[in-house]
Amino acid sequence: MGWKGTVRSIGAAVRAAERDAKKRQRELENRQKQYERMQVLEQAAYEVEVFENHIDIIQSLHKECSIPIQWNELATQEEPVHPKKAEVHEKNARQKADNYKPGFIDRLFKREEKVKQKLKTNIKAAINKDTLVHGQNLSKWEEEFKDWEKSTGLAKSLLNGDGKAKLEVIEDLDPFSEISSLGSSLVVSIGGSGVVEATINVHGKEIIPNEIKSLLNSGKLSVKKMPQGKFNELYQDYVCSCILRVGNELFSTLPDDLVIVTAIDELLNTKTGHLEESPILSACISRSALQSLNLDAIDPSDSMTNFVHNMSFKKTKGFDPVSRVEHAMFADA
């Protein structure tokens, strides 16, 4: 099975392992269709559930990831066996012809020659059927061979650090679709040292709500402006969760042991008075360090101490611009 076939076969497993927050989101989306028919208190409870679910999702992106592709196994998989033409139908037809012995009815109505002729015709039809089946098997083998050739070649290229192959696989698999659905966009490139670098535009002001929704004791909806400190904390968790998710997806997609992930967003340049896109978190993620973490239990912001990273954050102010982690630092890693 080629690498795309492998990906398709594990798709069901990935969906089955989907975290609770995403399942809850779909349930709420289905209920949204019935929103207009809800009573006021039901609508209030629904809006609070949607709000809480959104907060859960943006803080837990790192808890879900695609199943890793085993490139070493794909690089050494055996070549599909070339099919040999089987003469099963012909052998059966010839056996019937050779074993034919006229019965009483055939002799009585003098049908021996007619039956023998029919058996000869059946042999020709059987030969044609064997040829047809062989052609079908050959076509199937040709597809499998092309897939095998593509898979093994791609796997070997990846294991040899081919940057073009890395970008091809990432483009084909599109492992960052969930992050994109939240409004974050991502670009992947290959650094001069061959290190994969991902830049994610997190669009924090679009993702983090500026209001808090809750239920009063009466069951009515309460909407309050989110305190700046709480907004900044959620924003930091979201950005760090994105960084971890992107790193993990890259390790699931590629055989690399080291990637650099940088989050950018619009920040106010106090010198010009304009919003400008700037790096707000840049981290070198190692496979071994990431795999050592219990992603279901960590605080995504606190977890950054496990990696070489640049981040300037204050709860009262939020993020300040930082420099990117340079790939040259890890050229020999």
Coordinates of C-alpha atoms in Angstrom, one line a residue:
M1 CA 0.0 0.0 0.0
G2 CA 1.4 3.4 -1.0
W3 CA 1.6 6.5 1.3
K4 CA -1.7 8.0 0.1
G5 CA -3.4 4.6 0.6
T6 CA -1.9 4.5 4.1
V7 CA -3.3 7.9 4.9
R8 CA -6.7 7.0 3.6
S9 CA -6.7 3.8 5.8
I10 CA -6.0 5.7 8.9
G11 CA -8.5 8.5 8.3
A12 CA -11.3 6.6 10.0
A13 CA -9.1 6.1 13.1
V14 CA -8.2 9.8 13.2
R15 CA -11.9 10.7 13.1
A16 CA -12.8 8.2 15.8
A17 CA -10.2 9.7 18.1
E18 CA -11.4 13.2 17.6
R19 CA -11.4 15.1 20.8
D20 CA -14.6 15.8 22.8
A21 CA -14.5 19.5 22.2
K22 CA -14.8 19.1 18.4
K23 CA -17.6 16.5 18.8
R24 CA -19.4 19.0 21.1
Q25 CA -18.9 21.7 18.5
R26 CA -20.8 19.7 15.9
E27 CA -23.6 18.9 18.2
L28 CA -24.0 22.6 19.0
E29 CA -23.9 23.4 15.2
N30 CA -26.8 20.9 14.7
R31 CA -28.7 22.5 17.5
Q32 CA -28.1 26.0 16.0
K33 CA -30.6 25.1 13.3
Q34 CA -33.3 24.9 16.0
Y35 CA -32.3 28.1 17.7
E36 CA -35.2 30.2 16.4
R37 CA -37.7 27.8 18.0
M38 CA -36.0 27.8 21.4
Q39 CA -37.4 29.7 24.3
V40 CA -35.4 32.6 25.7
L41 CA -33.8 30.6 28.5
E42 CA -33.0 27.8 26.1
Q43 CA -31.3 30.3 23.8
A44 CA -29.3 31.7 26.7
A45 CA -28.1 28.3 27.7
Y46 CA -27.2 27.5 24.1
E47 CA -25.2 30.7 23.6
V48 CA -23.2 30.0 26.8
E49 CA -22.5 26.4 25.6
V50 CA -21.2 27.7 22.3
F51 CA -19.0 30.2 24.0
E52 CA -17.5 27.7 26.4
N53 CA -17.0 25.2 23.6
H54 CA -15.1 27.8 21.6
I55 CA -12.9 28.6 24.5
D56 CA -12.2 24.8 25.0
I57 CA -11.3 24.4 21.4
I58 CA -8.8 27.2 21.1
Q59 CA -7.0 26.1 24.2
S60 CA -6.8 22.4 23.2
L61 CA -5.8 22.4 19.6
H62 CA -2.6 20.6 20.7
K63 CA -4.5 17.6 22.1
E64 CA -5.4 16.3 18.6
C65 CA -3.1 15.2 15.8
S66 CA -3.0 13.0 12.7
I67 CA -1.6 9.5 13.0
P68 CA 2.2 9.5 12.1
I69 CA 3.1 8.1 8.7
Q70 CA 5.8 5.4 9.0
W71 CA 8.1 6.5 6.2
N72 CA 10.8 3.9 7.1
E73 CA 8.3 1.1 6.5
L74 CA 7.1 2.7 3.2
A75 CA 10.7 3.1 2.0
T76 CA 11.4 -0.6 2.4
Q77 CA 8.0 -2.1 1.4
E78 CA 8.3 -4.9 -1.1
E79 CA 7.5 -4.4 -4.8
P80 CA 4.1 -5.7 -5.9
V81 CA 4.4 -9.1 -7.5
H82 CA 3.9 -9.1 -11.3
P83 CA 0.9 -11.2 -12.1
K84 CA 1.3 -14.3 -14.2
K85 CA -1.4 -15.4 -16.6
A86 CA -3.5 -18.0 -15.0
E87 CA -5.1 -20.5 -17.3
V88 CA -7.8 -21.7 -14.8
H89 CA -10.8 -21.3 -17.1
E90 CA -8.9 -22.9 -20.1
K91 CA -7.8 -25.9 -18.0
N92 CA -11.3 -26.5 -16.8
A93 CA -12.7 -26.3 -20.3
R94 CA -10.1 -28.6 -21.7
Q95 CA -10.6 -31.1 -18.9
K96 CA -14.3 -31.2 -19.7
A97 CA -13.6 -31.7 -23.4
D98 CA -11.0 -34.5 -22.7
N99 CA -13.3 -36.3 -20.3
Y100 CA -16.4 -36.1 -22.5
K101 CA -18.0 -39.5 -23.1
P102 CA -21.2 -39.6 -25.1
G103 CA -24.1 -40.7 -23.0
F104 CA -27.1 -42.7 -24.1
I105 CA -29.1 -39.6 -25.1
D106 CA -26.3 -38.2 -27.1
R107 CA -25.8 -41.4 -29.0
L108 CA -29.6 -41.8 -29.5
F109 CA -30.0 -38.4 -31.1
K110 CA -26.5 -38.5 -32.7
R111 CA -25.4 -35.4 -30.8
E112 CA -21.8 -36.5 -30.1
E113 CA -20.2 -34.2 -32.8
K114 CA -22.4 -31.3 -31.8
V115 CA -21.4 -31.6 -28.1
K116 CA -17.7 -32.0 -29.0
Q117 CA -17.9 -28.8 -31.2
K118 CA -19.5 -26.9 -28.3
L119 CA -16.8 -28.1 -25.9
K120 CA -14.1 -26.8 -28.4
T121 CA -16.0 -23.5 -28.6
N122 CA -16.0 -23.3 -24.8
I123 CA -12.2 -23.8 -24.8
K124 CA -11.8 -20.7 -27.0
A125 CA -14.2 -18.7 -24.7
A126 CA -12.2 -19.9 -21.7
I127 CA -8.9 -18.7 -23.2
N128 CA -10.5 -15.3 -23.9
K129 CA -11.8 -15.1 -20.4
D130 CA -8.3 -15.9 -18.9
T131 CA -6.8 -13.3 -21.2
L132 CA -9.4 -10.7 -20.0
V133 CA -8.8 -11.6 -16.3
H134 CA -5.0 -11.3 -16.8
G135 CA -5.5 -7.9 -18.4
Q136 CA -7.5 -6.7 -15.5
N137 CA -4.9 -8.1 -13.0
L138 CA -2.1 -6.5 -15.1
S139 CA -3.9 -3.1 -15.0
K140 CA -4.3 -3.4 -11.3
W141 CA -0.7 -4.3 -10.9
E142 CA 0.5 -1.3 -13.0
E143 CA -1.5 1.0 -10.7
E144 CA 0.0 -0.6 -7.6
F145 CA 3.5 -0.6 -9.1
K146 CA 3.2 3.2 -9.8
D147 CA 1.9 3.8 -6.3
W148 CA 4.7 1.7 -4.8
E149 CA 7.4 3.4 -7.0
K150 CA 6.0 6.8 -6.0
S151 CA 5.7 5.9 -2.3
T152 CA 9.2 4.3 -1.9
G153 CA 10.8 7.0 -3.9
L154 CA 9.1 9.7 -1.9
A155 CA 9.9 8.0 1.4
K156 CA 13.6 7.7 0.5
S157 CA 13.7 11.3 -0.6
L158 CA 12.1 12.4 2.7
L159 CA 14.5 10.2 4.8
N160 CA 17.4 11.8 2.8
G161 CA 16.1 15.3 3.8
D162 CA 14.8 16.4 0.4
G163 CA 13.1 19.7 0.9
K164 CA 11.0 19.5 -2.2
A165 CA 9.6 16.2 -1.1
K166 CA 8.7 17.6 2.3
L167 CA 6.8 20.4 0.8
E168 CA 5.0 18.1 -1.7
V169 CA 3.8 15.8 1.2
I170 CA 2.6 18.7 3.3
E171 CA 0.7 20.2 0.3
D172 CA -0.9 16.8 -0.5
L173 CA -1.9 15.9 3.0
D174 CA -2.9 19.4 4.2
P175 CA -2.6 18.5 7.9
F176 CA -3.5 22.0 9.2
S177 CA -7.1 22.1 8.0
E178 CA -8.6 22.4 11.5
I179 CA -6.4 25.4 12.4
S180 CA -7.3 27.0 9.1
S181 CA -11.0 26.6 9.9
L182 CA -10.4 28.7 13.0
G183 CA -9.1 31.5 10.8
S184 CA -5.4 31.0 11.1
S185 CA -3.3 30.7 8.0
L186 CA 0.0 28.9 7.6
V187 CA 3.0 28.9 5.3
V188 CA 5.7 26.2 5.3
S189 CA 9.2 26.7 3.9
I190 CA 12.6 25.0 4.0
G191 CA 15.4 26.9 5.8
G192 CA 18.9 27.0 4.4
S193 CA 20.0 24.2 6.7
G194 CA 17.1 22.0 5.6
V195 CA 15.0 22.6 8.7
V196 CA 11.3 22.9 8.1
E197 CA 10.0 26.3 9.1
A198 CA 6.2 27.0 9.5
T199 CA 4.8 30.4 9.9
I200 CA 1.3 30.7 11.3
N201 CA -0.8 33.9 11.2
V202 CA -2.9 33.4 14.3
H203 CA -5.4 36.3 13.8
G204 CA -5.9 36.6 17.6
K205 CA -8.4 39.4 17.6
E206 CA -10.7 37.4 15.3
I207 CA -10.4 34.2 17.3
I208 CA -10.4 35.3 20.9
P209 CA -13.8 36.6 22.0
N210 CA -13.9 40.0 23.6
E211 CA -17.0 39.2 25.7
I212 CA -17.7 36.6 28.3
K213 CA -21.1 34.9 28.2
S214 CA -22.6 33.2 31.3
L215 CA -25.9 32.4 32.9
L216 CA -27.4 34.3 35.7
N217 CA -29.2 32.5 38.6
S218 CA -32.4 33.3 36.8
G219 CA -31.2 31.4 33.7
K220 CA -31.0 34.6 31.6
L221 CA -27.9 35.4 29.5
S222 CA -25.2 37.6 30.9
V223 CA -22.8 39.3 28.5
K224 CA -19.8 41.2 29.9
K225 CA -16.7 42.7 28.4
M226 CA -13.8 40.2 28.8
P227 CA -11.1 41.7 31.1
Q228 CA -7.9 42.4 29.3
G229 CA -5.9 40.1 31.5
K230 CA -8.2 37.2 30.7
F231 CA -8.2 38.0 27.0
N232 CA -4.4 38.0 27.0
E233 CA -4.2 34.7 28.9
L234 CA -6.6 33.0 26.4
Y235 CA -4.7 34.6 23.5
Q236 CA -1.4 33.2 24.8
D237 CA -2.8 29.7 25.4
Y238 CA -4.3 29.8 21.9
V239 CA -1.0 30.8 20.2
C240 CA 1.0 28.2 22.2
S241 CA -1.5 25.5 21.5
C242 CA -1.3 26.3 17.7
I243 CA 2.5 26.1 17.9
L244 CA 2.4 22.7 19.5
R245 CA -0.3 21.5 17.1
V246 CA 1.7 22.6 14.0
G247 CA 4.9 21.0 15.4
N248 CA 3.1 17.8 16.1
E249 CA 1.4 17.7 12.7
L250 CA 4.8 18.2 11.0
F251 CA 6.3 15.3 12.9
S252 CA 3.3 13.1 12.0
T253 CA 3.7 14.1 8.3
L254 CA 7.5 14.1 8.0
P255 CA 10.4 12.0 9.4
D256 CA 12.2 15.1 10.7
D257 CA 13.3 15.4 14.3
L258 CA 13.4 19.2 14.5
V259 CA 11.1 22.0 13.2
I260 CA 10.8 25.7 13.7
V261 CA 7.3 27.2 14.2
T262 CA 6.7 30.9 14.4
A263 CA 3.4 32.6 15.1
I264 CA 2.8 36.1 13.8
D265 CA 0.0 38.6 14.3
E266 CA -0.7 42.3 14.0
L267 CA 0.7 44.4 16.7
L268 CA 0.8 48.2 17.1
N269 CA 4.0 49.8 16.1
T270 CA 4.3 52.7 18.6
K271 CA 6.8 54.4 16.3
T272 CA 4.4 54.6 13.3
G273 CA 1.0 54.2 15.0
H274 CA 0.1 51.5 12.5
L275 CA -0.6 47.8 13.0
E276 CA 2.1 45.6 11.6
E277 CA 2.6 41.9 11.3
S278 CA 5.3 40.7 13.7
P279 CA 6.5 37.5 15.2
I280 CA 5.0 37.0 18.7
L281 CA 6.3 33.5 19.4
S282 CA 9.0 31.5 17.7
A283 CA 10.0 28.0 18.8
C284 CA 12.3 25.2 17.8
I285 CA 10.3 22.1 18.5
S286 CA 12.2 18.8 18.8
R287 CA 10.4 15.5 18.3
S288 CA 11.8 13.9 21.4
A289 CA 10.8 16.9 23.7
L290 CA 7.3 17.0 22.2
Q291 CA 6.8 13.3 22.6
S292 CA 7.9 13.4 26.2
L293 CA 4.9 15.7 27.1
N294 CA 1.5 14.6 28.2
L295 CA -0.4 16.8 25.9
D296 CA -3.7 16.2 27.5
A297 CA -2.6 17.6 30.8
I298 CA -0.1 20.4 30.0
D299 CA -0.8 24.1 30.1
P300 CA 0.2 25.1 26.5
S301 CA 1.7 28.4 27.6
D302 CA 3.8 26.8 30.4
S303 CA 5.0 24.0 28.0
M304 CA 7.1 26.4 26.0
T305 CA 9.8 26.1 28.6
N306 CA 10.5 22.7 27.1
F307 CA 11.7 24.2 23.8
V308 CA 14.2 26.8 22.6
H309 CA 11.8 29.8 22.0
N310 CA 11.4 33.5 21.8
M311 CA 8.4 35.0 23.5
S312 CA 7.7 38.3 25.3
F313 CA 4.4 38.2 27.1
K314 CA 2.8 40.0 30.0
K315 CA -0.7 39.3 31.3
T316 CA -1.5 43.0 31.5
K317 CA -0.1 44.0 28.1
G318 CA -0.1 40.8 26.0
F319 CA 2.6 40.0 23.4
D320 CA 5.5 42.1 22.2
P321 CA 7.3 41.5 19.0
V322 CA 10.2 39.0 19.1
S323 CA 12.8 37.8 16.7
R324 CA 12.4 34.5 14.9
V325 CA 14.4 31.5 16.1
E326 CA 17.1 31.1 13.4
H327 CA 17.5 27.8 11.6
A328 CA 21.3 28.3 11.4
M329 CA 21.4 27.6 15.2
F330 CA 20.4 24.0 14.4
A331 CA 22.3 23.3 11.2
D332 CA 24.2 20.4 12.8
A333 CA 21.3 19.2 15.0

